[in-house]
Coordinates of C-alpha atoms in Angstrom, one line a residue:
M1 CA -38.2 -22.9 -28.4
I2 CA -39.0 -20.2 -25.8
Q3 CA -36.2 -17.9 -25.1
T4 CA -35.9 -16.5 -21.6
T5 CA -34.3 -13.2 -20.7
K6 CA -31.8 -13.3 -17.9
K7 CA -33.0 -11.2 -15.0
Y8 CA -30.4 -9.0 -13.3
L9 CA -30.3 -7.2 -10.0
N10 CA -30.1 -3.5 -10.9
V11 CA -27.6 -1.8 -8.6
F12 CA -26.5 1.9 -8.7
F13 CA -23.2 2.8 -7.0
W14 CA -22.9 6.3 -5.7
P15 CA -20.8 8.5 -5.6
S16 CA -18.4 7.7 -8.4
W17 CA -14.7 7.3 -7.6
P18 CA -13.0 7.7 -10.9
N19 CA -9.4 7.6 -9.4
N20 CA -10.0 4.5 -7.3
P21 CA -10.6 1.1 -9.0
Y22 CA -12.5 -0.2 -6.0
Q23 CA -16.0 0.2 -7.5
V24 CA -15.0 -1.0 -10.9
L25 CA -13.4 -4.2 -9.5
L26 CA -16.5 -4.9 -7.4
A27 CA -18.9 -4.2 -10.3
H28 CA -17.0 -6.5 -12.6
A29 CA -17.0 -9.3 -10.0
L30 CA -20.7 -8.9 -9.4
E31 CA -21.7 -9.2 -13.1
P32 CA -21.3 -13.0 -13.3
L33 CA -23.6 -13.3 -10.3
G34 CA -26.4 -11.6 -12.2
V35 CA -25.8 -8.1 -10.8
K36 CA -25.8 -5.2 -13.2
V37 CA -24.0 -2.2 -11.8
E38 CA -24.2 1.4 -12.9
I39 CA -21.7 3.8 -11.3
V40 CA -23.6 7.0 -11.0
P41 CA -21.6 10.3 -11.2
S42 CA -24.1 12.7 -9.6
S43 CA -26.8 12.7 -6.9
N44 CA -29.3 14.0 -9.5
R45 CA -28.7 11.0 -11.7
L46 CA -29.1 8.7 -8.7
L47 CA -32.5 10.4 -7.9
R48 CA -33.7 9.9 -11.4
A49 CA -32.5 6.3 -11.4
G50 CA -34.3 5.6 -8.2
V51 CA -37.5 7.2 -9.3
Q52 CA -37.6 6.0 -12.9
E53 CA -36.4 2.4 -12.3
Q54 CA -39.5 0.3 -12.7
Q55 CA -37.9 -3.0 -11.6
P56 CA -36.6 -3.4 -7.9
A57 CA -33.4 -1.5 -7.7
Y58 CA -30.6 -1.2 -5.2
L59 CA -29.0 2.1 -4.4
H60 CA -25.6 1.3 -3.0
F61 CA -23.9 4.3 -1.2
H62 CA -20.2 4.4 -0.7
S63 CA -20.2 7.8 1.0
L64 CA -22.9 10.1 2.3
Y65 CA -20.9 13.3 2.6
Y66 CA -21.9 14.9 -0.7
L67 CA -25.6 14.6 0.1
F68 CA -25.4 17.3 2.7
T69 CA -22.1 19.1 2.5
A70 CA -22.3 22.9 2.3
P71 CA -20.0 25.8 3.3
K72 CA -22.5 27.0 6.0
P73 CA -24.0 24.8 8.8
F74 CA -27.6 26.1 8.1
I75 CA -27.4 25.2 4.4
A76 CA -25.9 21.8 5.4
W77 CA -28.9 21.2 7.8
L78 CA -31.4 22.0 5.0
R79 CA -29.6 19.8 2.5
S80 CA -29.5 17.0 5.0
I81 CA -33.3 17.1 5.7
K82 CA -34.0 17.3 2.0
A83 CA -31.8 14.4 1.3
L84 CA -33.3 12.3 4.1
F85 CA -36.8 13.0 2.9
W86 CA -35.8 11.9 -0.6
L87 CA -34.1 8.7 0.7
L88 CA -37.2 7.9 2.8
T89 CA -39.4 8.3 -0.3
L90 CA -37.2 6.0 -2.2
R91 CA -37.2 3.4 0.6
L92 CA -41.0 3.5 0.8
S93 CA -41.3 3.2 -3.0
G94 CA -39.6 -0.2 -2.8
K95 CA -36.0 0.6 -3.4
T96 CA -33.3 -1.1 -1.3
L97 CA -30.7 1.1 0.3
I98 CA -27.2 -0.3 0.9
W99 CA -24.4 1.5 2.6
T100 CA -20.7 0.6 2.6
V101 CA -19.1 2.5 5.5
H102 CA -15.7 3.7 4.5
D103 CA -15.6 6.4 7.2
L104 CA -17.4 7.2 10.3
Q105 CA -17.2 11.0 9.7
N106 CA -15.9 13.2 6.9
H107 CA -12.2 13.7 6.8
D108 CA -12.4 17.5 6.8
D109 CA -14.5 17.7 10.0
R110 CA -16.9 20.1 8.4
N111 CA -20.3 20.4 10.0
P112 CA -19.7 17.4 12.4
W113 CA -23.2 17.5 14.0
V114 CA -24.8 17.4 10.6
D115 CA -22.6 14.6 9.6
W116 CA -23.4 12.6 12.7
F117 CA -27.2 13.3 12.4
F118 CA -27.3 12.3 8.8
S119 CA -25.3 9.1 9.3
F120 CA -27.5 8.3 12.4
C121 CA -30.7 8.7 10.4
F122 CA -29.4 6.8 7.3
S123 CA -28.2 3.9 9.5
R124 CA -32.0 3.5 10.3
L125 CA -33.1 3.8 6.7
A126 CA -30.6 1.5 5.1
Q127 CA -31.6 -2.2 4.7
G128 CA -28.0 -3.4 4.5
I129 CA -24.8 -1.9 6.0
I130 CA -21.4 -3.3 4.9
L131 CA -18.3 -2.7 7.1
H132 CA -14.8 -3.8 6.3
S133 CA -13.8 -5.4 9.6
E134 CA -15.1 -6.5 13.0
R135 CA -13.5 -3.6 14.8
I136 CA -15.1 -1.1 12.5
Q137 CA -18.5 -2.8 13.2
Q138 CA -18.0 -2.3 16.9
Q139 CA -17.1 1.3 16.5
F140 CA -20.0 1.9 14.1
V141 CA -22.5 0.3 16.6
Q142 CA -21.2 2.4 19.4
R143 CA -21.1 5.7 17.5
F144 CA -24.5 5.5 16.0
R145 CA -26.2 3.6 18.8
I146 CA -27.3 0.6 16.7
A147 CA -29.6 -1.8 18.5
E148 CA -30.5 -4.0 15.5
T149 CA -27.3 -5.5 14.2
R150 CA -28.8 -8.1 11.9
K151 CA -28.5 -5.8 8.9
L152 CA -24.8 -5.3 9.5
Y153 CA -22.4 -7.3 7.4
V154 CA -18.6 -7.6 7.7
I155 CA -16.9 -7.9 4.3
P156 CA -13.2 -7.2 3.8
H157 CA -11.7 -4.7 1.4
G158 CA -10.6 -6.3 -1.8
H159 CA -7.0 -6.5 -2.9
Y160 CA -5.3 -4.7 -5.8
L161 CA -3.1 -7.6 -7.1
E162 CA -2.6 -7.3 -10.8
C163 CA -4.7 -4.1 -10.9
Y164 CA -1.8 -1.8 -11.7
P165 CA 1.4 -2.4 -13.7
N166 CA 4.1 -3.9 -11.6
H167 CA 7.2 -4.9 -13.5
I168 CA 9.8 -2.3 -12.7
Q169 CA 12.8 -3.5 -10.6
P170 CA 13.6 -1.6 -7.3
S171 CA 17.0 -0.4 -8.5
E172 CA 15.4 0.9 -11.7
A173 CA 12.6 2.6 -9.8
R174 CA 15.1 4.4 -7.5
H175 CA 17.3 5.4 -10.4
S176 CA 14.3 7.0 -12.2
L177 CA 13.4 8.9 -9.1
N178 CA 17.0 9.9 -8.3
L179 CA 16.8 8.2 -4.9
R180 CA 19.9 6.7 -3.3
K181 CA 20.1 3.0 -3.5
D182 CA 21.9 2.5 -0.2
Q183 CA 19.4 4.3 2.0
L184 CA 16.3 2.8 3.5
T185 CA 13.4 4.5 1.7
F186 CA 10.2 5.5 3.5
L187 CA 7.3 6.3 1.2
F188 CA 4.1 8.3 1.6
L189 CA 1.9 8.0 -1.5
G190 CA -1.4 9.6 -2.3
L191 CA -3.5 12.7 -2.1
I192 CA -2.1 14.9 0.7
R193 CA -4.9 16.0 3.0
P194 CA -4.6 17.4 6.6
Y195 CA -5.9 14.2 8.3
K196 CA -3.2 12.1 6.7
G197 CA -0.6 13.6 8.9
V198 CA 2.2 14.3 6.4
P199 CA 3.7 17.2 8.4
E200 CA 3.9 14.9 11.4
L201 CA 5.6 12.3 9.2
I202 CA 8.3 14.9 8.2
S203 CA 8.8 15.9 11.8
A204 CA 9.1 12.2 12.9
F205 CA 11.6 11.5 10.1
Q206 CA 13.7 14.5 11.0
S207 CA 13.8 13.5 14.6
L208 CA 15.6 10.2 13.6
S209 CA 18.8 12.2 12.8
T210 CA 20.0 9.4 10.5
E211 CA 21.8 9.4 7.2
S212 CA 20.8 5.8 6.5
A213 CA 17.3 6.6 5.4
Q214 CA 15.4 8.9 3.0
L215 CA 11.8 9.9 2.9
A216 CA 9.8 10.1 -0.4
I217 CA 6.5 12.0 -0.5
A218 CA 4.5 11.6 -3.7
G219 CA 1.0 13.1 -4.1
K220 CA -0.9 16.2 -4.9
P221 CA -1.7 18.5 -2.0
A222 CA -5.4 19.0 -1.5
S223 CA -4.9 22.7 -0.9
E224 CA -2.3 25.4 -1.3
E225 CA -2.1 25.8 2.4
I226 CA -1.1 22.2 3.1
G227 CA 1.3 22.2 0.2
N228 CA 3.1 25.3 1.7
Q229 CA 3.0 23.7 5.1
I230 CA 4.9 20.7 3.8
R231 CA 7.5 22.7 1.8
D232 CA 8.2 24.8 4.9
A233 CA 8.7 21.7 7.0
I234 CA 11.1 20.1 4.5
Q235 CA 13.1 23.3 3.8
D236 CA 16.5 22.2 2.5
D237 CA 16.5 18.6 4.0
C238 CA 18.4 16.7 1.3
N239 CA 17.0 13.3 2.6
I240 CA 13.4 14.2 1.9
H241 CA 12.1 14.1 -1.7
L242 CA 8.8 15.7 -2.7
W243 CA 6.7 15.1 -5.8
P244 CA 3.7 17.4 -5.2
T245 CA 1.6 16.1 -8.1
Y246 CA -1.1 13.6 -9.0
I247 CA 0.6 10.2 -9.5
E248 CA -0.7 8.5 -12.6
E249 CA -1.7 4.8 -12.4
D250 CA 1.2 3.6 -14.5
Q251 CA 3.6 5.5 -12.1
I252 CA 2.4 3.9 -8.9
Q253 CA 4.6 0.9 -9.4
V254 CA 7.7 3.2 -9.6
Y255 CA 7.2 4.7 -6.2
M256 CA 6.0 1.5 -4.6
N257 CA 9.0 -0.5 -5.9
A258 CA 11.4 2.2 -4.9
A259 CA 10.2 2.0 -1.3
D260 CA 11.3 -0.3 1.5
V261 CA 8.4 0.6 3.7
V262 CA 5.2 2.6 3.1
V263 CA 4.2 4.9 5.9
F264 CA 0.6 5.9 6.9
P265 CA 0.8 8.6 9.5
Y266 CA -2.9 9.2 9.6
R267 CA -4.3 11.3 12.5
R268 CA -7.6 9.4 12.1
V269 CA -8.5 6.4 10.0
L270 CA -11.2 3.8 9.8
T271 CA -10.2 1.8 6.8
S272 CA -7.6 2.4 4.1
G273 CA -7.5 1.2 0.5
S274 CA -4.0 2.7 0.4
I275 CA -2.8 0.2 2.9
V276 CA -4.3 -2.7 0.9
L277 CA -2.5 -1.2 -2.2
A278 CA 0.9 -1.2 -0.4
M279 CA 0.3 -4.8 0.7
S280 CA -0.7 -5.8 -2.8
F281 CA 2.7 -4.4 -4.0
G282 CA 4.5 -6.5 -1.4
R283 CA 5.6 -3.7 0.9
A284 CA 6.1 -3.5 4.6
C285 CA 4.0 -0.9 6.3
I286 CA 3.9 1.6 9.2
A287 CA 0.5 2.6 10.5
P288 CA -1.4 3.6 13.6
Q289 CA -3.5 1.2 15.7
E290 CA -6.6 3.0 14.6
G291 CA -10.0 1.9 13.2
G292 CA -9.9 -1.4 11.5
I293 CA -6.1 -1.3 10.7
Q294 CA -5.4 -4.1 13.1
D295 CA -7.8 -6.3 11.2
V296 CA -5.7 -5.7 8.0
L297 CA -2.1 -5.4 9.2
D298 CA -0.3 -7.3 11.9
S299 CA 3.2 -7.4 13.4
S300 CA 4.4 -9.8 10.7
G301 CA 4.0 -7.3 8.0
A302 CA 3.9 -3.9 9.8
F303 CA 5.2 -1.7 12.5
L304 CA 2.0 -0.5 14.3
Y305 CA 2.1 2.4 16.7
D306 CA -0.1 4.2 19.2
S307 CA -1.1 7.5 17.6
R308 CA -1.8 8.9 21.0
Q309 CA 1.9 8.8 21.8
P310 CA 3.7 11.8 20.5
I311 CA 6.8 9.8 19.5
G312 CA 4.9 6.7 18.5
L313 CA 5.4 7.3 14.7
A314 CA 9.1 8.1 15.1
Q315 CA 9.6 4.9 17.2
A316 CA 8.0 2.8 14.5
M317 CA 10.2 4.3 11.9
Q318 CA 13.3 3.8 14.0
A319 CA 12.2 0.1 14.5
S320 CA 12.0 -0.3 10.7
I321 CA 15.5 1.0 10.4
E322 CA 16.8 -1.4 13.0
N323 CA 15.0 -4.3 11.4
R324 CA 15.9 -3.4 7.8
E325 CA 16.8 -7.0 6.9
L326 CA 13.2 -8.1 7.7
L327 CA 11.4 -5.6 5.5
A328 CA 11.5 -7.7 2.3
T329 CA 10.1 -10.7 4.2
M330 CA 7.4 -8.5 5.8
G331 CA 6.4 -7.3 2.3
T332 CA 6.1 -10.8 1.0
Y333 CA 3.9 -11.7 3.9
N334 CA 1.6 -8.8 3.2
R335 CA 1.3 -9.7 -0.4
Q336 CA 0.4 -13.3 0.4
K337 CA -2.0 -12.1 3.1
V338 CA -4.1 -10.0 0.7
Q339 CA -4.7 -12.9 -1.6
Q340 CA -7.5 -14.0 0.6
W341 CA -9.4 -10.9 -0.1
S342 CA -10.3 -11.7 -3.7
W343 CA -13.0 -9.7 -5.5
Q344 CA -14.8 -12.9 -6.5
D345 CA -15.4 -13.8 -2.8
I346 CA -16.3 -10.2 -1.9
A347 CA -18.7 -10.1 -4.8
Q348 CA -20.4 -13.3 -3.5
Q349 CA -20.7 -11.8 0.0
T350 CA -22.0 -8.5 -1.3
H351 CA -24.6 -10.3 -3.5
A352 CA -25.8 -12.2 -0.4
V353 CA -26.2 -8.8 1.3
Y354 CA -28.4 -7.6 -1.6
Q355 CA -30.6 -10.6 -1.4
A356 CA -31.0 -10.6 2.4
S357 CA -31.7 -6.8 2.4
V358 CA -34.8 -7.1 0.3
S359 CA -36.7 -8.6 3.2
A360 CA -35.5 -6.0 5.7
G361 CA -38.7 -4.1 5.8
K362 CA -38.7 -2.3 9.2
I363 CA -37.0 1.1 9.5
L364 CA -34.7 0.7 12.6

């Protein structure tokens, strides 16, 4: 009897996101479809993989920023040219380049012209480009002047149901965090970076002048400067609670279940796995009408606001206080909504992108 060896599609994910289960969940869902994924920790490893791989290989990029970032613009330009030459070489050698667009520009606004130029060029090199919503696709086409849209694919962001422990009761969660049980609890959870607007969240909360609500902020500040800025804004406000540290995976459930509503006061956002996480935990949300947020959240599960309005965030928070009796129902709606974004379905769509991208020969 002749034994045949199963052929896999060899895919390399880059860069590695060790603190985000997104890539691991997608990789595991792709495996039954005959896709072997290696999550590559460094660009040098990615280069070796691309050059040494004898079989057709797919290089799947989830960010471009680390290919060109540098403290000085001149060095960033040099790095970008070098990286583009390398990518062109890989493309001409038969490798397939895939790009999932999680952001239209880097969050730190460092070297914006280099960022735009690199993304513009890579959008021509890539054979397949994945975007998480229709609105994001429209913004992408406009920003990078895409004329050929056949290689663009809209695939939603997968859910985080049953990805993290979720067994603690709200009363127990609040007790463990020393939060009052009678107050409505707003939560911000995650790495604190300037673009996420935490100082604006504190200001909006304090403008409410209410004793019926409390604000919980949990996450490690990305810099000493932003950490000090937040502490100065809080001062001695006894209704604001701060945990300025990295939140371990098994502790996410504690903060989520202690909250009535999760707030995303982002100054700029395209797509957000954190919003999908909050929905997966069955929480109502407050978020700006930015990027692809409106393709994920709607008024049945969220209070959406216009970020261009100075008091938009405060108004959304006030609306959640006035509609406190609806928050649990809104959270249940969100949890039910994310069930449609299963990783099995997303893997099938991603696999179809891989197969279709092989024949995309022209550089456009």
